[in-house]
Coordinates of C-alpha atoms in Angstrom, one line a residue:
M7 CA 24.5 -17.9 65.9
T8 CA 27.2 -20.0 67.6
L9 CA 29.6 -21.9 65.3
T10 CA 31.4 -25.1 66.3
G11 CA 34.0 -27.1 64.4
T12 CA 37.6 -28.0 64.2
A13 CA 40.5 -26.1 62.7
A14 CA 43.6 -28.2 62.0
G15 CA 42.2 -30.7 64.5
V16 CA 41.6 -28.1 67.2
P17 CA 38.0 -28.0 68.5
Y18 CA 36.5 -24.6 68.7
L19 CA 33.3 -22.7 69.6
A20 CA 32.9 -19.3 68.0
V21 CA 30.4 -16.5 68.9
P22 CA 30.1 -13.7 66.3
P23 CA 30.1 -10.0 67.1
A24 CA 26.9 -8.0 67.1
T25 CA 28.0 -6.2 63.9
P26 CA 29.9 -8.7 61.8
S27 CA 32.5 -7.4 59.4
P28 CA 35.5 -8.8 57.6
D29 CA 37.9 -6.9 59.9
A30 CA 36.0 -7.5 63.2
P31 CA 38.3 -8.0 66.2
V32 CA 38.8 -11.6 67.4
V33 CA 39.3 -12.8 71.0
L34 CA 40.9 -16.2 71.3
A35 CA 40.2 -18.0 74.6
W36 CA 41.6 -21.2 76.2
H37 CA 39.9 -22.9 79.1
L38 CA 41.3 -24.3 82.4
L39 CA 42.0 -27.9 83.2
D40 CA 40.0 -27.2 86.4
S41 CA 36.3 -26.1 85.9
P42 CA 35.4 -24.9 83.2
R43 CA 37.5 -27.4 81.3
T44 CA 35.9 -27.3 77.8
P45 CA 35.3 -24.5 75.2
A46 CA 31.5 -24.7 75.7
A47 CA 31.9 -24.6 79.5
L48 CA 34.3 -21.6 79.3
A49 CA 31.9 -19.8 76.9
A50 CA 29.1 -20.1 79.5
A51 CA 31.4 -18.9 82.3
L52 CA 33.0 -16.0 80.4
P53 CA 30.6 -15.2 77.5
L54 CA 32.1 -11.7 77.1
D55 CA 28.7 -10.4 76.2
G56 CA 28.7 -6.8 75.0
L57 CA 32.1 -7.2 73.4
D58 CA 31.7 -6.4 69.7
A59 CA 34.2 -9.0 68.5
W60 CA 34.4 -12.7 67.6
R61 CA 34.9 -14.8 70.7
V62 CA 36.6 -18.0 69.8
Y63 CA 36.9 -20.7 72.5
L64 CA 39.6 -23.3 71.7
G65 CA 40.0 -26.8 73.2
L66 CA 43.3 -27.8 74.8
P67 CA 45.1 -31.0 74.1
M68 CA 44.2 -33.9 76.3
T69 CA 40.8 -32.5 77.1
G70 CA 37.2 -32.8 75.8
D71 CA 37.0 -35.2 72.8
R72 CA 40.8 -35.5 72.9
L73 CA 41.0 -37.0 76.3
P74 CA 43.3 -40.0 76.4
E75 CA 41.8 -43.5 76.7
G76 CA 40.6 -43.7 80.3
G77 CA 39.4 -40.2 80.4
W78 CA 40.2 -37.8 83.3
P79 CA 41.3 -40.6 85.6
E80 CA 44.1 -41.3 83.0
V81 CA 45.1 -37.6 82.9
I82 CA 45.3 -37.6 86.7
R83 CA 47.4 -40.8 86.6
L84 CA 49.8 -39.4 84.0
A85 CA 50.1 -36.2 86.0
S86 CA 50.8 -38.1 89.2
E87 CA 53.7 -39.9 87.4
D88 CA 55.2 -36.7 86.1
A89 CA 53.1 -33.5 86.1
V90 CA 55.5 -31.5 83.9
R91 CA 56.4 -34.1 81.3
N92 CA 53.0 -35.8 81.1
M93 CA 50.6 -32.8 81.5
H94 CA 52.0 -29.3 81.5
R95 CA 54.4 -29.6 78.6
P96 CA 52.0 -31.5 76.2
V97 CA 49.0 -29.4 77.1
V98 CA 50.7 -25.9 77.1
Y99 CA 53.3 -26.5 74.4
G100 CA 50.8 -28.5 72.3
G101 CA 48.1 -25.9 72.6
A102 CA 50.5 -23.1 71.4
E103 CA 51.9 -25.3 68.6
E104 CA 48.6 -26.5 67.2
F105 CA 47.2 -22.9 67.2
A106 CA 49.8 -22.0 64.6
A107 CA 48.2 -24.4 62.2
A108 CA 44.6 -23.7 63.4
W109 CA 44.7 -19.9 63.0
P110 CA 44.7 -19.8 59.2
E111 CA 41.8 -22.2 59.1
L112 CA 39.9 -20.3 61.7
K113 CA 40.2 -17.1 59.8
Q114 CA 38.9 -18.8 56.7
A115 CA 36.0 -20.4 58.6
L116 CA 35.0 -17.1 60.2
Q117 CA 35.8 -15.1 57.0
V118 CA 37.8 -12.5 58.9
E119 CA 41.1 -10.7 58.7
P120 CA 40.8 -9.0 62.1
R121 CA 42.0 -5.5 62.7
S122 CA 42.9 -6.4 66.3
L123 CA 43.4 -9.5 68.4
G124 CA 43.0 -10.3 72.1
V125 CA 43.6 -13.5 74.1
V126 CA 42.0 -14.9 77.2
G127 CA 43.1 -17.9 79.2
G128 CA 42.4 -19.6 82.5
S129 CA 45.1 -21.4 84.5
M130 CA 47.0 -23.7 82.1
G131 CA 45.0 -22.1 79.2
A132 CA 46.5 -18.8 80.3
A133 CA 50.0 -20.3 79.8
V134 CA 48.9 -21.1 76.2
A135 CA 47.6 -17.6 75.8
Q136 CA 50.9 -16.1 77.0
L137 CA 52.9 -18.3 74.6
V138 CA 50.7 -17.2 71.7
A139 CA 51.2 -13.5 72.8
L140 CA 55.0 -13.9 73.0
E141 CA 55.8 -16.4 70.3
S142 CA 53.2 -16.5 67.6
G143 CA 54.3 -13.4 65.8
L144 CA 50.8 -12.0 65.9
D145 CA 50.1 -8.5 67.2
I146 CA 48.1 -9.2 70.4
E147 CA 46.6 -5.9 71.7
A148 CA 45.2 -7.2 74.9
A149 CA 45.3 -10.2 77.2
V150 CA 43.1 -11.3 80.1
L151 CA 44.7 -14.0 82.2
V152 CA 42.5 -15.7 84.8
S153 CA 43.9 -17.8 87.7
P154 CA 46.9 -18.0 85.4
V155 CA 50.0 -20.1 85.4
V156 CA 52.5 -17.3 85.3
Q157 CA 55.5 -19.2 86.7
L158 CA 55.3 -22.9 86.1
R159 CA 57.6 -23.8 89.0
A160 CA 55.4 -21.9 91.5
A161 CA 52.2 -23.5 90.1
V162 CA 53.7 -27.0 90.4
A163 CA 54.8 -26.3 93.9
A164 CA 51.3 -25.2 94.8
V165 CA 49.8 -28.5 93.6
G166 CA 52.6 -30.3 95.5
R167 CA 51.6 -28.6 98.7
R168 CA 48.0 -29.6 98.2
Y169 CA 48.9 -33.2 97.9
G170 CA 52.0 -33.4 100.1
I171 CA 54.5 -34.2 97.4
A172 CA 57.6 -32.4 96.0
Y173 CA 58.2 -32.4 92.3
P174 CA 61.6 -33.8 91.3
W175 CA 62.9 -31.2 88.9
T176 CA 65.5 -32.2 86.3
A177 CA 67.5 -30.3 83.6
E178 CA 64.8 -31.3 81.1
T179 CA 61.9 -30.0 83.1
D180 CA 63.9 -27.0 84.3
A181 CA 63.9 -25.9 80.6
V182 CA 60.1 -26.1 80.5
A183 CA 59.9 -24.0 83.7
E184 CA 62.2 -21.4 82.2
R185 CA 60.1 -21.1 79.0
L186 CA 56.9 -20.8 81.2
D187 CA 58.3 -18.1 83.5
F188 CA 56.5 -15.1 82.2
V189 CA 57.7 -12.8 84.9
A190 CA 61.2 -13.4 83.6
R191 CA 59.9 -12.9 80.1
A192 CA 57.8 -9.8 80.8
A193 CA 59.7 -7.6 78.3
E194 CA 58.7 -10.0 75.5
F195 CA 55.0 -8.9 75.9
G196 CA 55.8 -5.7 74.1
P197 CA 52.9 -3.4 73.8
T198 CA 50.3 -6.0 74.8
Q199 CA 48.0 -4.8 77.6
V200 CA 47.6 -7.5 80.2
L201 CA 44.9 -7.9 82.9
L202 CA 45.5 -10.6 85.5
V203 CA 42.5 -11.7 87.5
V204 CA 43.1 -14.0 90.5
G205 CA 40.8 -15.2 93.3
E206 CA 41.7 -14.0 96.8
E207 CA 41.3 -17.6 97.9
D208 CA 43.6 -19.1 95.3
D209 CA 47.1 -20.3 96.4
R210 CA 49.1 -17.2 97.2
E211 CA 52.6 -18.5 96.3
G212 CA 51.4 -20.4 93.3
F213 CA 49.1 -17.9 91.6
L214 CA 48.5 -14.7 93.5
D215 CA 52.2 -13.7 94.1
P216 CA 53.4 -14.6 90.5
S217 CA 50.4 -12.7 89.0
A218 CA 51.3 -9.6 91.1
A219 CA 54.9 -9.9 90.1
L220 CA 54.0 -10.0 86.4
A221 CA 51.7 -7.0 86.7
E222 CA 54.5 -5.1 88.4
A223 CA 57.1 -6.2 85.8
L224 CA 54.8 -5.0 83.0
G225 CA 54.5 -1.6 84.6
G226 CA 51.8 0.5 82.9
R227 CA 50.9 -2.3 80.5
G228 CA 49.8 -4.6 83.3
R229 CA 47.0 -4.6 86.0
L230 CA 46.2 -7.1 88.8
A231 CA 42.6 -7.5 89.9
T232 CA 41.6 -9.9 92.7
I233 CA 38.1 -11.4 93.3
P234 CA 37.1 -11.7 97.0
G235 CA 36.0 -15.3 97.9
M236 CA 37.1 -16.8 94.6
G237 CA 39.4 -19.8 94.5
H238 CA 41.1 -21.2 91.4
S239 CA 38.1 -22.5 89.4
L240 CA 35.4 -20.4 87.5
A241 CA 32.6 -23.0 87.4
D242 CA 31.2 -25.8 89.5
E243 CA 32.1 -29.4 88.8
P244 CA 32.1 -31.3 86.6
G245 CA 32.9 -28.3 84.4
T246 CA 32.5 -30.0 81.1
D247 CA 29.1 -28.7 79.9
P248 CA 27.7 -25.2 79.9
A249 CA 26.4 -24.3 83.3
P250 CA 24.8 -21.2 84.9
Q251 CA 27.4 -18.5 85.5
T252 CA 28.6 -18.3 89.1
P253 CA 28.8 -14.9 90.8
H254 CA 32.7 -15.1 90.8
A255 CA 32.7 -15.9 87.0
A256 CA 30.3 -13.0 86.5
A257 CA 32.8 -10.7 88.3
V258 CA 35.6 -12.0 86.1
D259 CA 33.5 -11.6 83.0
R260 CA 32.8 -8.0 83.7
L261 CA 36.4 -7.1 84.2
A262 CA 37.5 -9.1 81.1
T263 CA 34.8 -7.5 78.9
G264 CA 35.7 -4.0 80.0
W265 CA 39.4 -4.5 79.5
L266 CA 39.0 -5.9 76.0
R267 CA 36.3 -3.5 74.9
E268 CA 38.7 -0.5 75.7
R269 CA 41.6 -2.0 73.9
L270 CA 40.4 -3.8 70.7

């Protein structure tokens, strides 16, 4: 039985393990801003079936029911004005900060005190997952990062190349890029085992190369997997509602499920 609700204002969709128990593992997952861009859509794209753990899909700030007035066009307008100040910082910082308040309520709602924890994130959701792994104080045994923002500066440059613009970095936004440079912060992952999954058709400088650099920096704790023919997204547009799993998402799902099953 799928559970839906909010925890400290954060929308979630939770799928129970096959054998529920008070200490069942929990996997926390954050969606992309590209497709799939809601918890329900990510749960359809990456159901992690066969993983005997709670799968909890969390909504990001400025998405779903929390879109600003004007919807996605307003998000795009804000991003065009200043992508880091108006989108990356509030979504990524906000997602990590609100999780701190949501986690105790989630445990109470699911009636668990998990023996192990994993995180999953796609694109900007992967940046949230990495902040949780590094800064929440929780012991995260395993992480799966899909099409991840591993170095914010590189990801912003990739978007700039797509639209023919150059982002005007300042001291303020440089500080955001520094916090969201997970290659430079690789040592902070500690014992967390990290799988990075990137489409071979994704932007090389923005996503493939930074993911490879993080996997290398993690040494034996990291692994890079690439999916032939896959770009950045995991689902067809509009990516807001559950949709049939694409072949690329199915390939990612198999890798993620196997990685987490062996480590949780």
